[in-house]
Amino acid sequence: MKARLKRLLRRLVHASVLERIAISVASLLAAIVVGGVLVFVSGAYASCQSGLNVAGFTFCYNPMQVFYELFFGAIGHPLEGDWALRNYNLAETLAQTTLLIFTGLSFAVAFRAGLFNIGTQGQLIMGSLATAVTVLYASVIVPSGFIGTVVLIPLGLLAGAVAGGLYGAIPGALKAYADANEVITTIMLNFVAGGVAATLLAWQFQDPESTNQQTESIPAYAEIPNVPFLGFSSRWNFSLLALAFAIFCMIGVAWMLSRTAFGYELRTSGVQPEAAAYSGVDEKRMIVGAMTLSGALGGIGGSLWVLMVQGEWITSVPDLGFDGIAVSILAGNSPLGIGASAFLFGLLDSGSQSISTATDVPPELVGILSGLIILFVAMPEFFRMIGGRYVDFEDVQPVQTDGGEPVNAGGEDDA
């Protein structure tokens, strides 16, 4: 039995790209079947005026309608006659996708270095606050109009990257020089970030004309603009330029990891830290550098949340950093795969709102459906990610010093 499990795990770890896609599609279909049964059965315990009567029971929820709204409602109901490509629902989906690309990349970069950065949420909070404050103060001296747009948007992104990077460097330094577990420190720093940001807001940056806990709104010309004639309405808080920037960064991170010396050292440190140290890689510098880059990507995600979606900084920052962990795991921590994974999460988020609008299904059940889909689709990649190190280690056979036959280190028969 143990040998069979090992062979199954090894087969999963070494699956090709097409096989992994097929597994993900099959997992999605399985989640839809299980979720459909759950929705249908839950409808028997709900109260409604009309429904499907079966054996004396009235089932109030239609699984087909629920999944239609979940997937097609998220892109604006394309099967209906008046559908337009540039619609509000699709804009919401792509906006969420854009933000999740950065938080997914944040976790993926750290993981490829052998680190678990659970603190992307805190780095996003610090980056978003730094962006809002920097843009507000700089807008006083920067001219408005086109010049203001060209200056303030890159400045805001830089401020977010620097703040997020510095905040990510803290757990990196603690790991490198004090051997502090990065999982514990990053989780704690998430809470610290929320508290520090709220304190700074109340002390210095609170909008005096608002009763909400928020900064003043950034100028309209400092928000990321739309593409003329091709973009979505400016009222929908999404810009194709931001999505294009996210895709560019996604490709850039993939190129960096596979084509640069820094990326090679980062990946080697994550897979074989002893071999990396033997080849001359500075382990401490690499840990701090990887966490700094990871935090910078999370900070840029916070910048886009301010510059594209919110328009000011508020204390109720969405949990994009935590969602980014699942996005990265679903993509197998591949930078290029994170785009598709982020789109799925954006689809589920926007589709959940569509379900709440078009049906009587309670939001708690909608949340269960979304979680079920994520669980089914992500678990094969999760086991592949964890099993990769185990299988690779098991496959390594020590040899005799005189070049003889490999030694069976485990001392067990797999048969």
PDB file of N, CA and C in Angstrom, residues 133-145 147-149 151-152 155 219 221-222:
ATOM      1  N   VAL A 133      -0.686  58.182   0.967  1.00  0.00           N
ATOM      2  CA  VAL A 133      -0.072  59.348   1.613  1.00  0.00           C
ATOM      3  C   VAL A 133       0.892  60.045   0.666  1.00  0.00           C
ATOM      4  N   THR A 134       1.705  59.275  -0.035  1.00  0.00           N
ATOM      5  CA  THR A 134       2.681  59.865  -0.957  1.00  0.00           C
ATOM      6  C   THR A 134       1.985  60.643  -2.070  1.00  0.00           C
ATOM      7  N   VAL A 135       0.959  60.071  -2.656  1.00  0.00           N
ATOM      8  CA  VAL A 135       0.247  60.739  -3.748  1.00  0.00           C
ATOM      9  C   VAL A 135      -0.449  62.001  -3.242  1.00  0.00           C
ATOM     10  N   LEU A 136      -1.050  61.930  -2.065  1.00  0.00           N
ATOM     11  CA  LEU A 136      -1.737  63.110  -1.518  1.00  0.00           C
ATOM     12  C   LEU A 136      -0.770  64.264  -1.272  1.00  0.00           C
ATOM     13  N   TYR A 137       0.373  63.965  -0.677  1.00  0.00           N
ATOM     14  CA  TYR A 137       1.341  65.025  -0.397  1.00  0.00           C
ATOM     15  C   TYR A 137       2.015  65.524  -1.665  1.00  0.00           C
ATOM     16  N   ALA A 138       2.297  64.629  -2.603  1.00  0.00           N
ATOM     17  CA  ALA A 138       2.965  65.047  -3.834  1.00  0.00           C
ATOM     18  C   ALA A 138       2.027  65.831  -4.741  1.00  0.00           C
ATOM     19  N   SER A 139       0.727  65.568  -4.654  1.00  0.00           N
ATOM     20  CA  SER A 139      -0.222  66.272  -5.524  1.00  0.00           C
ATOM     21  C   SER A 139      -0.291  67.764  -5.226  1.00  0.00           C
ATOM     22  N   VAL A 140       0.200  68.154  -4.073  1.00  0.00           N
ATOM     23  CA  VAL A 140       0.205  69.579  -3.718  1.00  0.00           C
ATOM     24  C   VAL A 140       1.199  70.352  -4.581  1.00  0.00           C
ATOM     25  N   ILE A 141       2.298  69.704  -4.945  1.00  0.00           N
ATOM     26  CA  ILE A 141       3.353  70.402  -5.683  1.00  0.00           C
ATOM     27  C   ILE A 141       3.434  69.975  -7.154  1.00  0.00           C
ATOM     28  N   VAL A 142       2.787  68.871  -7.507  1.00  0.00           N
ATOM     29  CA  VAL A 142       2.828  68.396  -8.892  1.00  0.00           C
ATOM     30  C   VAL A 142       1.649  68.986  -9.655  1.00  0.00           C
ATOM     31  N   PRO A 143       1.874  69.502 -10.862  1.00  0.00           N
ATOM     32  CA  PRO A 143       0.753  70.064 -11.642  1.00  0.00           C
ATOM     33  C   PRO A 143      -0.312  69.013 -11.933  1.00  0.00           C
ATOM     34  N   SER A 144      -1.524  69.462 -12.100  1.00  0.00           N
ATOM     35  CA  SER A 144      -2.624  68.555 -12.408  1.00  0.00           C
ATOM     36  C   SER A 144      -2.607  68.190 -13.895  1.00  0.00           C
ATOM     37  N   GLY A 145      -3.588  67.390 -14.303  1.00  0.00           N
ATOM     38  CA  GLY A 145      -3.684  67.016 -15.703  1.00  0.00           C
ATOM     39  C   GLY A 145      -2.746  65.892 -16.085  1.00  0.00           C
ATOM     40  N   ILE A 147       0.447  65.785 -16.801  1.00  0.00           N
ATOM     41  CA  ILE A 147       1.728  65.736 -16.081  1.00  0.00           C
ATOM     42  C   ILE A 147       1.543  65.094 -14.715  1.00  0.00           C
ATOM     43  N   GLY A 148       0.479  65.460 -14.035  1.00  0.00           N
ATOM     44  CA  GLY A 148       0.206  64.866 -12.734  1.00  0.00           C
ATOM     45  C   GLY A 148       0.003  63.360 -12.826  1.00  0.00           C
ATOM     46  N   THR A 149      -0.695  62.909 -13.867  1.00  0.00           N
ATOM     47  CA  THR A 149      -0.913  61.477 -14.057  1.00  0.00           C
ATOM     48  C   THR A 149       0.403  60.748 -14.283  1.00  0.00           C
ATOM     49  N   VAL A 151       3.381  61.598 -13.423  1.00  0.00           N
ATOM     50  CA  VAL A 151       4.290  61.664 -12.270  1.00  0.00           C
ATOM     51  C   VAL A 151       3.738  60.890 -11.076  1.00  0.00           C
ATOM     52  N   LEU A 152       2.475  61.096 -10.755  1.00  0.00           N
ATOM     53  CA  LEU A 152       1.939  60.579  -9.498  1.00  0.00           C
ATOM     54  C   LEU A 152       1.716  59.070  -9.513  1.00  0.00           C
ATOM     55  N   LEU A 155       5.017  57.326  -9.072  1.00  0.00           N
ATOM     56  CA  LEU A 155       5.473  57.645  -7.719  1.00  0.00           C
ATOM     57  C   LEU A 155       4.702  56.846  -6.679  1.00  0.00           C
ATOM     58  N   PRO A 219      -6.397  62.764  -5.970  1.00  0.00           N
ATOM     59  CA  PRO A 219      -6.969  63.480  -7.122  1.00  0.00           C
ATOM     60  C   PRO A 219      -7.354  62.521  -8.241  1.00  0.00           C
ATOM     61  N   TYR A 221      -6.885  62.752 -11.357  1.00  0.00           N
ATOM     62  CA  TYR A 221      -5.828  62.564 -12.353  1.00  0.00           C
ATOM     63  C   TYR A 221      -4.709  61.655 -11.850  1.00  0.00           C
ATOM     64  N   ALA A 222      -4.740  61.311 -10.553  1.00  0.00           N
ATOM     65  CA  ALA A 222      -3.745  60.384 -10.011  1.00  0.00           C
ATOM     66  C   ALA A 222      -4.221  58.939 -10.070  1.00  0.00           C
TER      67      ALA A 222
END
